Coordinates of N, CA and C in Angstrom, one line a residue:
M2 N 4.2 -6.3 -17.1 CA 4.1 -5.5 -16.0 C 4.5 -6.3 -14.7
E3 N 4.0 -7.5 -14.7 CA 4.2 -8.4 -13.5 C 5.7 -8.6 -13.3
T4 N 6.4 -8.8 -14.4 CA 7.9 -9.1 -14.3 C 8.6 -7.9 -13.8
V5 N 8.2 -6.7 -14.3 CA 8.9 -5.5 -13.9 C 8.6 -5.1 -12.5
S6 N 7.3 -5.3 -12.0 CA 7.0 -5.0 -10.6 C 7.7 -5.9 -9.7
R7 N 7.9 -7.2 -10.0 CA 8.6 -8.1 -9.2 C 10.1 -7.7 -9.1
K8 N 10.7 -7.3 -10.3 CA 12.1 -6.9 -10.3 C 12.3 -5.7 -9.5
L9 N 11.4 -4.8 -9.5 CA 11.5 -3.5 -8.7 C 11.0 -3.7 -7.3
G10 N 10.4 -4.8 -6.9 CA 9.9 -5.0 -5.6 C 8.8 -4.1 -5.2
V11 N 7.9 -3.8 -6.1 CA 6.7 -3.0 -5.8 C 5.5 -3.8 -6.1
R12 N 4.4 -3.5 -5.4 CA 3.1 -4.1 -5.6 C 2.5 -3.5 -6.8
L13 N 1.9 -4.4 -7.6 CA 1.2 -3.9 -8.9 C -0.2 -3.9 -8.6
E14 N -0.8 -2.7 -8.8 CA -2.3 -2.5 -8.7 C -2.8 -2.3 -10.1
V15 N -3.8 -3.1 -10.5 CA -4.4 -3.0 -11.8 C -5.7 -2.2 -11.8
A16 N -5.7 -1.2 -12.7 CA -7.0 -0.4 -12.8 C -7.6 -0.9 -14.2
E17 N -8.8 -1.4 -14.1 CA -9.4 -1.9 -15.3 C -10.5 -0.9 -15.8
A18 N -10.3 -0.5 -17.1 CA -11.2 0.4 -17.7 C -12.3 -0.2 -18.5
H19 N -12.1 -1.5 -18.9 CA -13.0 -2.3 -19.7 C -13.4 -1.6 -21.0
V20 N -12.3 -1.0 -21.7 CA -12.5 -0.4 -23.0 C -13.0 -1.4 -24.0
D21 N -12.5 -2.6 -23.9 CA -12.9 -3.7 -24.9 C -14.4 -3.9 -24.9
S22 N -15.0 -3.9 -23.7 CA -16.4 -4.2 -23.7 C -17.2 -3.0 -24.1
A23 N -16.7 -1.8 -24.1 CA -17.4 -0.6 -24.6 C -17.3 -0.4 -26.1
L24 N -16.3 -1.1 -26.7 CA -16.1 -1.0 -28.2 C -17.4 -1.3 -29.0
E25 N -18.1 -2.3 -28.6 CA -19.4 -2.7 -29.3 C -20.3 -1.5 -29.4
E26 N -20.5 -0.8 -28.2 CA -21.5 0.3 -28.2 C -20.9 1.5 -28.8
K27 N -19.6 1.8 -28.5 CA -19.1 3.1 -28.9 C -18.3 3.1 -30.2
G28 N -17.9 1.9 -30.7 CA -17.1 1.8 -31.9 C -15.6 2.2 -31.6
L29 N -14.8 2.0 -32.5 CA -13.4 2.3 -32.3 C -13.2 3.8 -32.0
P30 N -12.2 4.2 -31.2 CA -12.0 5.6 -30.9 C -11.4 6.3 -32.1
T31 N -11.7 7.5 -32.2 CA -11.1 8.3 -33.3 C -10.4 9.5 -32.8
N32 N -9.7 10.3 -33.6 CA -9.0 11.5 -33.1 C -10.0 12.5 -32.6
E33 N -11.2 12.5 -33.1 CA -12.2 13.4 -32.7 C -13.0 13.0 -31.4
N34 N -12.9 11.6 -31.2 CA -13.7 11.1 -30.1 C -12.8 10.0 -29.4
R35 N -12.0 10.4 -28.6 CA -11.1 9.5 -27.9 C -11.7 9.1 -26.5
W36 N -12.9 8.5 -26.6 CA -13.7 8.1 -25.4 C -12.9 7.2 -24.5
C37 N -12.0 6.4 -25.1 CA -11.2 5.4 -24.4 C -10.3 6.1 -23.4
T38 N -9.7 7.2 -23.7 CA -8.8 7.9 -22.8 C -9.5 8.3 -21.6
R39 N -10.8 8.9 -21.7 CA -11.5 9.2 -20.5 C -11.8 8.0 -19.6
M40 N -12.2 6.9 -20.2 CA -12.4 5.7 -19.5 C -11.2 5.2 -18.7
K41 N -10.0 5.3 -19.3 CA -8.8 4.8 -18.7 C -8.4 5.7 -17.5
I42 N -8.5 7.0 -17.8 CA -8.2 8.0 -16.7 C -9.1 7.9 -15.5
E43 N -10.4 7.7 -15.8 CA -11.4 7.5 -14.7 C -11.1 6.3 -13.9
A44 N -10.8 5.2 -14.6 CA -10.4 3.9 -13.9 C -9.2 4.1 -13.1
L45 N -8.2 4.8 -13.6 CA -7.0 5.1 -12.8 C -7.3 5.8 -11.6
Y46 N -8.0 6.9 -11.7 CA -8.4 7.7 -10.5 C -9.2 6.9 -9.5
R47 N -10.1 6.1 -9.9 CA -10.8 5.2 -9.0 C -9.9 4.3 -8.2
K48 N -9.0 3.7 -8.9 CA -8.0 2.8 -8.3 C -7.1 3.5 -7.3
I49 N -6.7 4.7 -7.7 CA -5.8 5.5 -6.7 C -6.6 5.9 -5.5
R50 N -7.9 6.3 -5.7 CA -8.7 6.6 -4.5 C -8.9 5.4 -3.6
E51 N -9.1 4.2 -4.2 CA -9.2 3.0 -3.4 C -7.9 2.8 -2.5
A52 N -6.8 3.0 -3.1 CA -5.5 2.7 -2.5 C -4.9 3.8 -1.6
S53 N -5.4 5.0 -1.7 CA -4.8 6.1 -1.0 C -5.8 6.7 0.0
R54 N -5.2 7.6 0.8 CA -6.0 8.4 1.8 C -5.7 9.9 1.6
G55 N -6.6 10.6 1.2 CA -6.4 12.1 1.1 C -5.5 12.5 -0.1
R56 N -4.8 13.5 0.1 CA -3.9 14.1 -1.0 C -2.9 13.0 -1.4
T57 N -2.8 12.9 -2.7 CA -1.9 11.8 -3.3 C -1.0 12.4 -4.3
L58 N 0.3 11.9 -4.3 CA 1.2 12.3 -5.3 C 1.3 11.2 -6.3
I59 N 1.1 11.5 -7.6 CA 1.1 10.5 -8.7 C 2.3 10.8 -9.5
V60 N 3.2 9.9 -9.7 CA 4.4 10.1 -10.6 C 4.0 9.5 -11.9
V61 N 4.0 10.3 -13.0 CA 3.6 9.9 -14.3 C 4.8 9.8 -15.2
G62 N 4.7 9.0 -16.3 CA 5.8 8.9 -17.2 C 5.6 9.7 -18.5
D63 N 4.8 10.7 -18.4 CA 4.5 11.6 -19.6 C 5.8 12.2 -20.0
R64 N 6.0 12.3 -21.4 CA 7.2 13.0 -21.9 C 6.7 13.9 -23.0
D65 N 7.4 15.1 -23.1 CA 7.1 16.1 -24.1 C 7.1 15.5 -25.5
A66 N 8.0 14.6 -25.8 CA 8.1 14.0 -27.2 C 6.9 13.2 -27.6
E67 N 6.1 12.8 -26.7 CA 5.0 11.9 -27.0 C 3.8 12.6 -27.7
S68 N 3.6 13.9 -27.4 CA 2.5 14.6 -28.0 C 2.6 16.1 -27.7
E69 N 2.0 16.9 -28.6 CA 2.0 18.3 -28.4 C 1.3 18.7 -27.1
L70 N 0.1 18.0 -26.8 CA -0.6 18.3 -25.6 C 0.3 18.0 -24.4
R71 N 1.0 16.9 -24.3 CA 1.8 16.6 -23.2 C 3.0 17.6 -23.0
S72 N 3.5 18.1 -24.2 CA 4.6 19.1 -24.1 C 4.1 20.4 -23.5
K73 N 2.8 20.7 -23.5 CA 2.3 21.9 -22.9 C 2.0 21.8 -21.4
R74 N 1.9 20.6 -20.9 CA 1.6 20.4 -19.5 C 2.8 20.8 -18.6
P75 N 2.6 21.3 -17.5 CA 3.7 21.7 -16.6 C 4.3 20.4 -15.9
F76 N 5.5 20.6 -15.3 CA 6.1 19.4 -14.6 C 5.2 18.9 -13.5
V77 N 4.6 19.9 -12.8 CA 3.7 19.5 -11.7 C 2.4 20.1 -11.9
R78 N 1.3 19.3 -11.7 CA 0.0 19.8 -11.9 C -0.9 19.2 -10.9
T79 N -2.0 19.9 -10.5 CA -2.9 19.4 -9.5 C -4.3 19.3 -10.0
H80 N -4.9 18.1 -9.7 CA -6.3 17.9 -10.2 C -7.0 17.2 -9.0
E81 N -8.1 17.9 -8.5 CA -8.8 17.4 -7.3 C -7.8 17.2 -6.2
E82 N -7.8 16.0 -5.6 CA -6.9 15.7 -4.5 C -5.6 15.1 -5.0
F83 N -5.3 15.1 -6.3 CA -4.1 14.4 -6.9 C -3.2 15.5 -7.3
T84 N -1.9 15.3 -7.0 CA -0.8 16.1 -7.6 C 0.0 15.2 -8.5
Q85 N 0.2 15.6 -9.7 CA 1.0 14.8 -10.6 C 2.3 15.4 -10.9
V86 N 3.3 14.6 -10.9 CA 4.7 15.1 -11.2 C 5.2 14.3 -12.3
A87 N 5.8 14.9 -13.3 CA 6.3 14.2 -14.5 C 7.9 14.3 -14.6
P88 N 8.6 13.5 -13.9 CA 10.1 13.6 -13.8 C 10.7 13.3 -15.2
L89 N 10.0 12.6 -16.1 CA 10.6 12.2 -17.4 C 10.2 13.2 -18.5
K90 N 9.6 14.3 -18.1 CA 9.0 15.2 -19.1 C 10.0 15.6 -20.2
L91 N 11.2 15.8 -19.9 CA 12.2 16.2 -21.0 C 13.0 15.0 -21.6
W92 N 12.7 13.8 -21.2 CA 13.4 12.6 -21.7 C 12.9 12.3 -23.1
S93 N 13.8 11.8 -23.9 CA 13.4 11.3 -25.2 C 13.2 9.8 -25.1
G94 N 12.7 9.1 -26.1 CA 12.6 7.7 -26.1 C 13.9 7.0 -25.9
S95 N 15.0 7.6 -26.4 CA 16.3 7.0 -26.2 C 16.7 7.0 -24.7
H96 N 16.4 8.2 -24.0 CA 16.6 8.2 -22.6 C 16.0 7.1 -21.8
V97 N 14.7 6.9 -22.1 CA 13.9 5.8 -21.5 C 14.6 4.5 -21.7
Q98 N 14.9 4.2 -23.0 CA 15.5 2.9 -23.3 C 16.9 2.7 -22.6
L99 N 17.7 3.8 -22.6 CA 19.0 3.7 -22.0 C 18.8 3.4 -20.5
Y100 N 17.9 4.1 -19.8 CA 17.6 3.9 -18.4 C 17.3 2.4 -18.2
L101 N 16.3 1.9 -19.0 CA 15.9 0.5 -18.8 C 17.0 -0.4 -19.0
L102 N 17.8 -0.2 -20.0 CA 19.0 -1.1 -20.3 C 20.0 -1.1 -19.1
K103 N 20.3 0.1 -18.7 CA 21.3 0.3 -17.6 C 20.9 -0.4 -16.3
N104 N 19.6 -0.4 -16.1 CA 19.0 -1.0 -14.9 C 18.5 -2.4 -15.1
N105 N 18.9 -3.0 -16.2 CA 18.5 -4.4 -16.5 C 17.0 -4.7 -16.4
I106 N 16.2 -3.7 -16.9 CA 14.8 -3.9 -17.0 C 14.5 -4.2 -18.4
P107 N 13.8 -5.3 -18.6 CA 13.5 -5.7 -20.0 C 12.8 -4.7 -20.8
L108 N 13.3 -4.5 -22.1 CA 12.7 -3.5 -23.0 C 11.4 -4.2 -23.6
N109 N 10.4 -3.4 -23.7 CA 9.2 -3.8 -24.5 C 9.7 -4.1 -25.9
P110 N 9.3 -5.2 -26.5 CA 9.8 -5.5 -27.9 C 9.5 -4.4 -28.9
L111 N 8.5 -3.6 -28.7 CA 8.1 -2.6 -29.6 C 9.2 -1.5 -29.7
Y112 N 9.9 -1.3 -28.6 CA 11.1 -0.4 -28.6 C 12.1 -0.9 -29.6
L113 N 12.3 -2.2 -29.6 CA 13.3 -2.7 -30.5 C 12.9 -2.6 -32.0
E114 N 11.6 -2.4 -32.2 CA 11.1 -2.2 -33.6 C 11.1 -0.7 -34.0
G115 N 11.5 0.2 -33.1 CA 11.5 1.6 -33.5 C 10.5 2.5 -32.8
F116 N 9.6 1.9 -32.0 CA 8.6 2.8 -31.3 C 9.4 3.6 -30.2
Y117 N 9.0 4.8 -30.0 CA 9.5 5.7 -29.0 C 8.5 6.0 -27.9
R118 N 7.3 5.5 -28.1 CA 6.3 5.6 -27.0 C 5.4 4.4 -27.2
L119 N 4.7 4.0 -26.1 CA 3.9 2.8 -26.1 C 2.5 3.2 -25.6
G120 N 1.5 2.6 -26.3 CA 0.2 2.8 -25.9 C -0.7 1.6 -26.4
C121 N -1.9 1.9 -26.6 CA -2.9 0.9 -27.1 C -2.7 0.6 -28.6
F122 N -3.0 -0.6 -28.9 CA -2.8 -1.1 -30.3 C -3.9 -0.5 -31.2
I123 N -5.0 0.1 -30.7 CA -6.0 0.7 -31.5 C -6.1 2.2 -31.3
C124 N -5.0 2.8 -30.9 CA -5.0 4.2 -30.6 C -5.1 5.0 -31.9
P125 N -6.0 6.0 -32.0 CA -6.0 6.8 -33.2 C -4.8 7.7 -33.4
A126 N -4.0 7.8 -32.3 CA -2.7 8.6 -32.4 C -1.6 7.8 -33.0
L127 N -1.8 6.5 -33.3 CA -0.7 5.7 -34.0 C -0.4 6.3 -35.3
R128 N 0.9 6.4 -35.6 CA 1.3 6.9 -36.9 C 1.3 5.8 -37.9
S129 N 1.3 6.2 -39.2 CA 1.3 5.1 -40.2 C 2.4 4.2 -40.2
W130 N 3.6 4.6 -39.8 CA 4.8 3.7 -39.7 C 4.6 2.8 -38.6
E131 N 4.0 3.2 -37.5 CA 3.8 2.4 -36.3 C 2.8 1.3 -36.7
I132 N 1.7 1.6 -37.4 CA 0.7 0.7 -37.8 C 1.4 -0.4 -38.8
M133 N 2.3 0.1 -39.7 CA 3.0 -0.8 -40.6 C 3.8 -1.8 -39.8
I134 N 4.6 -1.3 -38.8 CA 5.4 -2.2 -38.0 C 4.5 -3.3 -37.3
L135 N 3.4 -2.8 -36.7 CA 2.5 -3.8 -36.0 C 1.9 -4.8 -37.0
K136 N 1.5 -4.3 -38.2 CA 1.0 -5.2 -39.2 C 2.0 -6.3 -39.6
N137 N 3.3 -5.9 -39.7 CA 4.4 -6.8 -40.1 C 4.9 -7.7 -39.0
N138 N 4.4 -7.4 -37.8 CA 4.9 -8.1 -36.6 C 3.7 -8.5 -35.7
L139 N 2.7 -9.1 -36.2 CA 1.5 -9.4 -35.5 C 1.8 -10.2 -34.2
K140 N 3.0 -10.9 -34.2 CA 3.3 -11.7 -33.0 C 3.6 -10.8 -31.8
L141 N 3.8 -9.5 -32.0 CA 4.1 -8.6 -30.9 C 2.8 -8.2 -30.2
I142 N 1.6 -8.5 -30.9 CA 0.3 -8.1 -30.3 C -0.2 -9.3 -29.5
P143 N -0.5 -9.1 -28.2 CA -1.1 -10.2 -27.4 C -2.3 -10.8 -28.1
G144 N -2.3 -12.2 -28.0 CA -3.4 -12.9 -28.7 C -4.8 -12.4 -28.5
D145 N -5.1 -12.0 -27.2 CA -6.4 -11.5 -27.0 C -6.7 -10.2 -27.6
Q146 N -5.7 -9.5 -28.1 CA -5.9 -8.2 -28.7 C -5.8 -8.2 -30.3
L147 N -5.5 -9.4 -30.8 CA -5.2 -9.5 -32.3 C -6.5 -9.2 -33.1
N148 N -7.6 -9.8 -32.7 CA -8.9 -9.5 -33.5 C -9.3 -8.0 -33.4
L149 N -9.0 -7.4 -32.3 CA -9.3 -6.0 -32.1 C -8.4 -5.2 -33.0
F150 N -7.2 -5.5 -33.1 CA -6.2 -4.8 -34.0 C -6.6 -5.0 -35.4
K151 N -7.1 -6.2 -35.8 CA -7.5 -6.4 -37.2 C -8.8 -5.6 -37.5
S152 N -9.7 -5.4 -36.6 CA -10.8 -4.6 -36.8 C -10.4 -3.1 -36.9
F153 N -9.4 -2.7 -36.1 CA -8.9 -1.4 -36.2 C -8.3 -1.1 -37.6
L154 N -7.6 -2.1 -38.2 CA -7.0 -2.0 -39.5 C -8.1 -1.9 -40.6
R155 N -9.2 -2.7 -40.4 CA -10.3 -2.6 -41.4 C -10.9 -1.2 -41.4
C156 N -11.1 -0.7 -40.2 CA -11.7 0.7 -40.1 C -10.8 1.7 -40.8
K157 N -9.5 1.5 -40.8 CA -8.5 2.4 -41.4 C -8.4 2.1 -42.9
G158 N -9.1 1.1 -43.4 CA -9.0 0.7 -44.8 C -7.8 -0.1 -45.1
E159 N -7.3 -0.8 -44.2 CA -6.1 -1.7 -44.4 C -6.4 -3.1 -44.1
R160 N -5.5 -4.0 -44.5 CA -5.6 -5.4 -44.3 C -4.4 -5.9 -43.4
A161 N -4.7 -6.9 -42.6 CA -3.6 -7.4 -41.8 C -2.8 -8.4 -42.6

């Protein structure tokens, strides 16, 4: 993220959700209990409130192809003092990658392995083929996340 923000000439603000410290108490997230999503969204809104004054426009990268829920969201939606706009809503993973390549923005290595969306390494929404790619390419997982990913695999009944 630092490299991309420097390349684009924008200030990077980091919103910390501390999901990793909540894992001990809450356990790994599941499809039925994605507590981590709430934590991340709350942290994001806190950071935006810190950095903004009053009504705020948030440009999100949500795409219909990422999930059924995202495909049902409108292009523009308002929540409290935030208005979100999703200009990439109809883009595919290929559109995203072509845009990045055309503008000399480095691709995340997971795109080169076949991923069309990126998220957390312990997301319950990961598909079996995505988990297989990660298992076979542990070097793509940041060192501080590796033990967490291995715990995730054990919970799924798999080995690293």
